[in-house]
Short mmCIF file of N, CA and C and ligand atoms in Angstrom, two decimals:
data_model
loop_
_atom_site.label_atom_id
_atom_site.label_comp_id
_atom_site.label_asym_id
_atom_site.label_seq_id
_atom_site.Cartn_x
_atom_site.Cartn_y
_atom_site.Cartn_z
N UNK A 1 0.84 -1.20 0.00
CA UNK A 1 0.00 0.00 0.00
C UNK A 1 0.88 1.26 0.00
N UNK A 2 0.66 2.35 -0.98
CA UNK A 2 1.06 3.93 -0.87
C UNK A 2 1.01 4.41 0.57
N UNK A 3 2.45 4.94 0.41
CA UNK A 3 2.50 5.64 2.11
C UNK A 3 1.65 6.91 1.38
N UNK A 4 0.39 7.06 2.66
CA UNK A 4 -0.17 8.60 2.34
C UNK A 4 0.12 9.73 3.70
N UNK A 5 1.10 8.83 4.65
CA UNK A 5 1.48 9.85 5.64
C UNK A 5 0.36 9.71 6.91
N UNK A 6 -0.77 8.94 6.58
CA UNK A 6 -1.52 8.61 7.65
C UNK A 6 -1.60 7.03 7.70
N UNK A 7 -2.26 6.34 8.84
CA UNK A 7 -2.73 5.07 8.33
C UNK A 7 -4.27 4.69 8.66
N UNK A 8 -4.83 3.59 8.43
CA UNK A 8 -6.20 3.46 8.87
C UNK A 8 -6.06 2.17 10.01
N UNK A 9 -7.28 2.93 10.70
CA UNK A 9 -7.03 1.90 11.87
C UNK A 9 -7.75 0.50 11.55
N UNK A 10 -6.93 -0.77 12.06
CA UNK A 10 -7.25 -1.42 11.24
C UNK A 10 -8.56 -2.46 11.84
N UNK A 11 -9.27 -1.83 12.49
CA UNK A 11 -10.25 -2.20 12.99
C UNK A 11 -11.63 -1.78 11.88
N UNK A 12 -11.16 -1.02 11.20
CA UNK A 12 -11.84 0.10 10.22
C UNK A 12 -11.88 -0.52 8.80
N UNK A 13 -10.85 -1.27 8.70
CA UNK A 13 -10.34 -1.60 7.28
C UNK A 13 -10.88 -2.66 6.63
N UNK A 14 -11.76 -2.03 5.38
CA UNK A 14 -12.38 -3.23 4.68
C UNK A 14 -11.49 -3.67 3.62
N UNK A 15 -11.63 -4.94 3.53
CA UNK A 15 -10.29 -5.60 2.11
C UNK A 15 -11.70 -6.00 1.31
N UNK A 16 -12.08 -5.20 0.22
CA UNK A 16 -13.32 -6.05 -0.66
C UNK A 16 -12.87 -6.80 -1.50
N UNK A 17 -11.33 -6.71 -1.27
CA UNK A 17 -10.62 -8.24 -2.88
C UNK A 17 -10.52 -9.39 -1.47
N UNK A 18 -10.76 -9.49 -0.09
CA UNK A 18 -10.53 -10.33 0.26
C UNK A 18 -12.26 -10.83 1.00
N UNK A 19 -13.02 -9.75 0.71
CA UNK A 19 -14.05 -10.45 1.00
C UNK A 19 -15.31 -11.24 0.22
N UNK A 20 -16.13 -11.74 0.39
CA UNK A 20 -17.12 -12.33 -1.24
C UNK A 20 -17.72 -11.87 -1.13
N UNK A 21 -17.63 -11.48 -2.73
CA UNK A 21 -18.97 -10.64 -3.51
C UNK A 21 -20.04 -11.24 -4.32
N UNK A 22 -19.71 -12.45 -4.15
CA UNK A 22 -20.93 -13.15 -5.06
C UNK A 22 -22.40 -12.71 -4.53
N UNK A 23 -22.81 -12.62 -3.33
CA UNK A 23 -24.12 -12.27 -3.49
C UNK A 23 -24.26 -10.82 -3.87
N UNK A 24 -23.85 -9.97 -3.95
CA UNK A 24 -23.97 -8.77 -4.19
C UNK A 24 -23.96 -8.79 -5.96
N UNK A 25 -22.97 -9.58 -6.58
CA UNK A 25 -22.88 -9.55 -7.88
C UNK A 25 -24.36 -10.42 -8.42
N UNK A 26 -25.02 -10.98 -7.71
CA UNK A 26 -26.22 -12.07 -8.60
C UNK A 26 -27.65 -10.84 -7.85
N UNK A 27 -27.34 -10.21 -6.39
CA UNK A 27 -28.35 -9.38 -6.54
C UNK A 27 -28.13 -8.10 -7.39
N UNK A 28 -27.53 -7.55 -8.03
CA UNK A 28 -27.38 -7.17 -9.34
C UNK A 28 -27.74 -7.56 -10.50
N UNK A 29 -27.50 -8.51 -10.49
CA UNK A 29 -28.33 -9.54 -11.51
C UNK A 29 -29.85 -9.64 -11.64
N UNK A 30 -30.62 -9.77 -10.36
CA UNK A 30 -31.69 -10.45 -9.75
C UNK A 30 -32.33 -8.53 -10.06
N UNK A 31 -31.75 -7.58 -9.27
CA UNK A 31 -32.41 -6.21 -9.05
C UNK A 31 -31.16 -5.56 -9.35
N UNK A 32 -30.70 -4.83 -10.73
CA UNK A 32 -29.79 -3.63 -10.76
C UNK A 32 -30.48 -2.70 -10.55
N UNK A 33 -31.69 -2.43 -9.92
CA UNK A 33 -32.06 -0.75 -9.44
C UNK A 33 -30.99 -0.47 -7.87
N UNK A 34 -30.20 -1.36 -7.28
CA UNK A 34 -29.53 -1.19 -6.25
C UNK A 34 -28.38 -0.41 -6.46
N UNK A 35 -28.16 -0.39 -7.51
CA UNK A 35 -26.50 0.80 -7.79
C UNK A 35 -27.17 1.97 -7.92
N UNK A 36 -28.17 2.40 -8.32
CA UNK A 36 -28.96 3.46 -7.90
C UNK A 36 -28.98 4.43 -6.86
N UNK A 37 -28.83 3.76 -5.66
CA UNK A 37 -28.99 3.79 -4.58
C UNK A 37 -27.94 4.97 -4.24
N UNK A 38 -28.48 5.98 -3.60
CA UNK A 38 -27.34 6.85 -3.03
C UNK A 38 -27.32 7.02 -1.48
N UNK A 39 -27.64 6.18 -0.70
CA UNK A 39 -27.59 5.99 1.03
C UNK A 39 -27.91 6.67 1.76
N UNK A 40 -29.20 7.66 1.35
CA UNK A 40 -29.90 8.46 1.83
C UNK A 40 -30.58 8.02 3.14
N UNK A 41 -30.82 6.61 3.63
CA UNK A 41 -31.28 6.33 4.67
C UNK A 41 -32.63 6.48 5.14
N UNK A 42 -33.80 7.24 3.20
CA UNK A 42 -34.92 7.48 3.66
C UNK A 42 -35.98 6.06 3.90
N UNK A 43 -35.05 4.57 3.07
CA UNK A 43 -36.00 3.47 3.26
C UNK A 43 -35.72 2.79 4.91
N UNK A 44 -34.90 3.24 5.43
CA UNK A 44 -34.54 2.94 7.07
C UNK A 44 -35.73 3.67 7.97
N UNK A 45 -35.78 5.19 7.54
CA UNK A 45 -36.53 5.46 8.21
C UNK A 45 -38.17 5.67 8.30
N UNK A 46 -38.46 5.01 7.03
CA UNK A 46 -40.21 5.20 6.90
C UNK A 46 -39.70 3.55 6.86
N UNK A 47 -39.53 2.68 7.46
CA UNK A 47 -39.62 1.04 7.24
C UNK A 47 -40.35 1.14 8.57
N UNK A 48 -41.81 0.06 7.99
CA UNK A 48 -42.59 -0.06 9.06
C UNK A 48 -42.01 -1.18 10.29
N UNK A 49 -41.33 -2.62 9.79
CA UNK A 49 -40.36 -3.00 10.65
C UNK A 49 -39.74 -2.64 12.13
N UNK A 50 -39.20 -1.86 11.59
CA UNK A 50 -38.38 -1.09 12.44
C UNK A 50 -39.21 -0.32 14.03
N UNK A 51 -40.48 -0.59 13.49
CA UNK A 51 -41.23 -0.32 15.17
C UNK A 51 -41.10 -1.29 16.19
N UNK A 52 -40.85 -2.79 15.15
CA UNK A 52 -40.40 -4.11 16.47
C UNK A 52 -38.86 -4.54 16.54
N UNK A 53 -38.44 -4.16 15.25
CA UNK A 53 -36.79 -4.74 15.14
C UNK A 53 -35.66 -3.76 14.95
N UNK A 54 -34.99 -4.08 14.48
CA UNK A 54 -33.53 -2.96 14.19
C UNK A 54 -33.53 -3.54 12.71
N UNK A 55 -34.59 -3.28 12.34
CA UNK A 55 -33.70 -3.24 10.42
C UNK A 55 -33.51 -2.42 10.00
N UNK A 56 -32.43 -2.54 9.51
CA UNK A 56 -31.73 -1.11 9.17
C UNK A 56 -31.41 -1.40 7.64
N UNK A 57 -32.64 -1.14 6.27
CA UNK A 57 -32.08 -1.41 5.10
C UNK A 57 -31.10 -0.56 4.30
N UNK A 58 -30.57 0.44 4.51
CA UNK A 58 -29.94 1.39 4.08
C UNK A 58 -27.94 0.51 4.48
N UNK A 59 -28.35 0.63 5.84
CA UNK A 59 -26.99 -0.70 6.26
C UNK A 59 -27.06 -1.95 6.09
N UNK A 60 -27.98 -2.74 5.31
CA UNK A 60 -27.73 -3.86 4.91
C UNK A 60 -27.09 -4.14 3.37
N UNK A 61 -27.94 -3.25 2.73
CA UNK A 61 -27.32 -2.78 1.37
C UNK A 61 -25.95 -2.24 1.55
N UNK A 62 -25.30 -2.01 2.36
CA UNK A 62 -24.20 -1.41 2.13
C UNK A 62 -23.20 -2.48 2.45
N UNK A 63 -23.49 -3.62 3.71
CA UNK A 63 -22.92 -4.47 4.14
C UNK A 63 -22.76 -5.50 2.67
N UNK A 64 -24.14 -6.26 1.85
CA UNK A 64 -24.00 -6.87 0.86
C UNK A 64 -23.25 -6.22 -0.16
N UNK A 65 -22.77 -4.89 -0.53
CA UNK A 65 -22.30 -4.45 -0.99
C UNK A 65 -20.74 -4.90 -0.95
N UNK A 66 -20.33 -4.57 0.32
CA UNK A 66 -19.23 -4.72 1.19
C UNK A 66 -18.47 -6.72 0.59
N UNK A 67 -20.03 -7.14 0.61
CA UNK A 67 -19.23 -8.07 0.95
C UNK A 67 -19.45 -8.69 2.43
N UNK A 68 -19.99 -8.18 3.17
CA UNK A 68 -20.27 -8.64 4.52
C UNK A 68 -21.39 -9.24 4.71
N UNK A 69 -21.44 -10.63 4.33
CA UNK A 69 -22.92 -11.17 4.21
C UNK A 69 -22.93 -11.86 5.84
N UNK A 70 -22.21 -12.40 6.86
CA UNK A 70 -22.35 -13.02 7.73
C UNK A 70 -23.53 -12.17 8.53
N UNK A 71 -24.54 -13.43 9.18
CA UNK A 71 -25.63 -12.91 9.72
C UNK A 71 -26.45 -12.00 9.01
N UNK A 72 -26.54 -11.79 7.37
CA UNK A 72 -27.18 -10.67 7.20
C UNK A 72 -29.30 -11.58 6.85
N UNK A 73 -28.93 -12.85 6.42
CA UNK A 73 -29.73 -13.63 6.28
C UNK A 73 -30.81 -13.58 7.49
N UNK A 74 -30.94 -13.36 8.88
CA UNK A 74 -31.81 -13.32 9.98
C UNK A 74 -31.86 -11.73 10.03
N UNK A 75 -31.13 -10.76 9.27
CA UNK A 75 -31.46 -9.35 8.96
C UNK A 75 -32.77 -9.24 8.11
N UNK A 76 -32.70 -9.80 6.71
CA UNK A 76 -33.34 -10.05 6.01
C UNK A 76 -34.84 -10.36 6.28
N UNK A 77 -34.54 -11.25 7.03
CA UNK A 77 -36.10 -11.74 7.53
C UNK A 77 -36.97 -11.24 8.47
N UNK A 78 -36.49 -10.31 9.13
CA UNK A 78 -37.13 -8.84 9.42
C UNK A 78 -37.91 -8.55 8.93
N UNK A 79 -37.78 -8.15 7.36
CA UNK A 79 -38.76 -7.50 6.57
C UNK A 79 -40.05 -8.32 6.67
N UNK A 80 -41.02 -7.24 6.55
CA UNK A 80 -42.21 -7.45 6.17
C UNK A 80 -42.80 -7.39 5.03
N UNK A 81 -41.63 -7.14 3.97
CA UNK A 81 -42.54 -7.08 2.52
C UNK A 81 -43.45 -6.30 2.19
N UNK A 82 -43.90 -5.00 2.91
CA UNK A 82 -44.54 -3.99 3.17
C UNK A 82 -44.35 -2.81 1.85
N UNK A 83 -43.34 -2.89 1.30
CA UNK A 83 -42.98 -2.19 0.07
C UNK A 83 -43.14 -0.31 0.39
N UNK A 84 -43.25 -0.68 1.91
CA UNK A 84 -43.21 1.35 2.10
C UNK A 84 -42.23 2.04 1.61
N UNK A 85 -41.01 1.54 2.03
CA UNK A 85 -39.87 1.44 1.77
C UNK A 85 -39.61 1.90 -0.31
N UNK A 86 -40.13 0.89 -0.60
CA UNK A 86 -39.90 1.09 -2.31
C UNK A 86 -40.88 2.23 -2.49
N UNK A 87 -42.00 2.91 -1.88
CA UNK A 87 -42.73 4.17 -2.28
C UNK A 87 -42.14 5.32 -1.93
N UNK A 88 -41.20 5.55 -0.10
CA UNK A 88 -40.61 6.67 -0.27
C UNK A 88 -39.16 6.92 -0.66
N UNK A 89 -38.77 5.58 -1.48
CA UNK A 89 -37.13 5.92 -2.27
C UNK A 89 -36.95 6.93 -2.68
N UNK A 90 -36.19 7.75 -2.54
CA UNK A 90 -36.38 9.43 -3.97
C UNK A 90 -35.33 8.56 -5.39
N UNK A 91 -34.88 7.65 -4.69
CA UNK A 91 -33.95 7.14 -6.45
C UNK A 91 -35.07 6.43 -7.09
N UNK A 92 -36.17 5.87 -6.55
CA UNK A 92 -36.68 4.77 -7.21
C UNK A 92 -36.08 3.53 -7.38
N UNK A 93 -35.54 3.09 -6.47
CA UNK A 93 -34.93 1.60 -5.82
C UNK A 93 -35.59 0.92 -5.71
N UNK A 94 -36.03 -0.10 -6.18
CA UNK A 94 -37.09 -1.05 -5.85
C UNK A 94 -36.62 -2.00 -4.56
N UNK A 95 -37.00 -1.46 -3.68
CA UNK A 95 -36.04 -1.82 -2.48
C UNK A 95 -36.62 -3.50 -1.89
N UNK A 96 -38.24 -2.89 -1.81
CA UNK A 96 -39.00 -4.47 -1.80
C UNK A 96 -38.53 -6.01 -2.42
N UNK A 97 -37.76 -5.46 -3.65
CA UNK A 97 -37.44 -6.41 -4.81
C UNK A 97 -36.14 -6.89 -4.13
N UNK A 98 -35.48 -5.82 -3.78
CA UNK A 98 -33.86 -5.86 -3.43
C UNK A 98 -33.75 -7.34 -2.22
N UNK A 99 -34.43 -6.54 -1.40
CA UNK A 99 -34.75 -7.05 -0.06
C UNK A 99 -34.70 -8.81 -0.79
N UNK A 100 -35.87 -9.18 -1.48
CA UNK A 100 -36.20 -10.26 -2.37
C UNK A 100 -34.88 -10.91 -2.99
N UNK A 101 -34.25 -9.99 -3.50
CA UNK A 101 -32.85 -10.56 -4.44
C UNK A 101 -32.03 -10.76 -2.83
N UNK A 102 -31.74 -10.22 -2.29
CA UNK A 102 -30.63 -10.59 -0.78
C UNK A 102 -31.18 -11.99 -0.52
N UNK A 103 -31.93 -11.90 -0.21
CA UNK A 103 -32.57 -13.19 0.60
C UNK A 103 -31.93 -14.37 -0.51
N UNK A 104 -32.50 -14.28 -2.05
CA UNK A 104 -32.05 -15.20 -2.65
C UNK A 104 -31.09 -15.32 -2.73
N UNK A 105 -29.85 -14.75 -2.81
CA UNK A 105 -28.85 -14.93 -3.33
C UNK A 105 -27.88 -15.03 -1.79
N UNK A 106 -28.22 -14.70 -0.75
CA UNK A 106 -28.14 -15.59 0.39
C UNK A 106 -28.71 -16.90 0.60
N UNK A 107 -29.18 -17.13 0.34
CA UNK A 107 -30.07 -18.56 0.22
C UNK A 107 -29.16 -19.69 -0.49
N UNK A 108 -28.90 -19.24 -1.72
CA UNK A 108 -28.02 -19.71 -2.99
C UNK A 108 -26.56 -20.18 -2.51
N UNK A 109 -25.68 -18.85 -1.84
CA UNK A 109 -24.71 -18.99 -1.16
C UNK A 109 -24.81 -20.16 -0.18
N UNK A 110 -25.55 -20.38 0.50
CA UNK A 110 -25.42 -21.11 1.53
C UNK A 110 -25.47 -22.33 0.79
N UNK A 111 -26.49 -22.74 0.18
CA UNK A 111 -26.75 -23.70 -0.60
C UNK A 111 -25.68 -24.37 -1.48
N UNK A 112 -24.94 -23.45 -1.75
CA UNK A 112 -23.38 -23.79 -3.03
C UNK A 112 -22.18 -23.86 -1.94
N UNK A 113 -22.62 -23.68 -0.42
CA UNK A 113 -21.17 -23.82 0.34
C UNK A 113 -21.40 -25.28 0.88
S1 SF4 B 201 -34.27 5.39 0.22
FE1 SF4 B 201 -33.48 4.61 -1.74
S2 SF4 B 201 -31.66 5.86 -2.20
FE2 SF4 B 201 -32.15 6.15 -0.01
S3 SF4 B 201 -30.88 4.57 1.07
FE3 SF4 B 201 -32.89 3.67 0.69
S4 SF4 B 201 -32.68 2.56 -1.29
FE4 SF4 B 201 -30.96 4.02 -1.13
S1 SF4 B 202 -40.65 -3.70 2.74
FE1 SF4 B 202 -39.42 -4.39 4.53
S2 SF4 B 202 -37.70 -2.93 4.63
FE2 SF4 B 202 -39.32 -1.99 3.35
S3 SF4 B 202 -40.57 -0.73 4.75
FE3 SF4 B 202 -41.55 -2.74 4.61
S4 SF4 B 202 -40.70 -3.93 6.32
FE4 SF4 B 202 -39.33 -2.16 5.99
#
């Protein structure tokens, strides 16, 4: 790595060539309205969910993104399929769908390990 004169702490430090991206690459596949997405955090906060649980879809998308699928599968199932979420997107994310593509392509993963 380039010395830039600082370092990152490495508690902080994501390696995305060392983590898997396969579900993120097939929910792309499944729903490309997710690169869309600019992390506005408005489907976190009108998610009806979230009155009994901690779903947080704005940070789950970012985790599958990442690459950080561990535990995100009992995240997932949170949802209620409620699609509030996909009405107040301002990108027009079909987030309902998204939600739909995670699950599968978590599902898949597990299934191919
Ligand atoms: S409301 Fe839409 S653009 Fe904003 S974080 Fe959620 S999916 Fe992304
Ligand atoms: S579809 Fe799921 S994530 Fe979206 S608002 Fe409803 S419960 Fe929340």
């Amino acid at each position: 790595m380039p010395d830039f004169g600082y370092t990152i702490n490495k508690q902080r430090l994501i390696d995305l060539d060392k983590n898997d991206r396969q579900a993120i690459i097939r929910v792309r596949q499944l729903e490309p309205s997710i690169d869309i997405c600019i992390g506005c955090g408005t489907c976190t906060a009108t998610c009806s969910a979230n009155v009994f649980t901690q779903l947080n879809l704005r940070q789950l998308m970012l985790l599958v993104n990442r690459g950080e699928t561990a535990k995100l599968k009992q995240e997932v199932e949170k949802c209620m399929l409620c699609g509030k979420c996909t009405l107040a997107c301002p990108r027009g994310v079909n987030t309902r769908h998204v939600l739909l593509a995670i699950n599968r392509a978590l599902t898949e993963t597990e299934q191919n390990s």
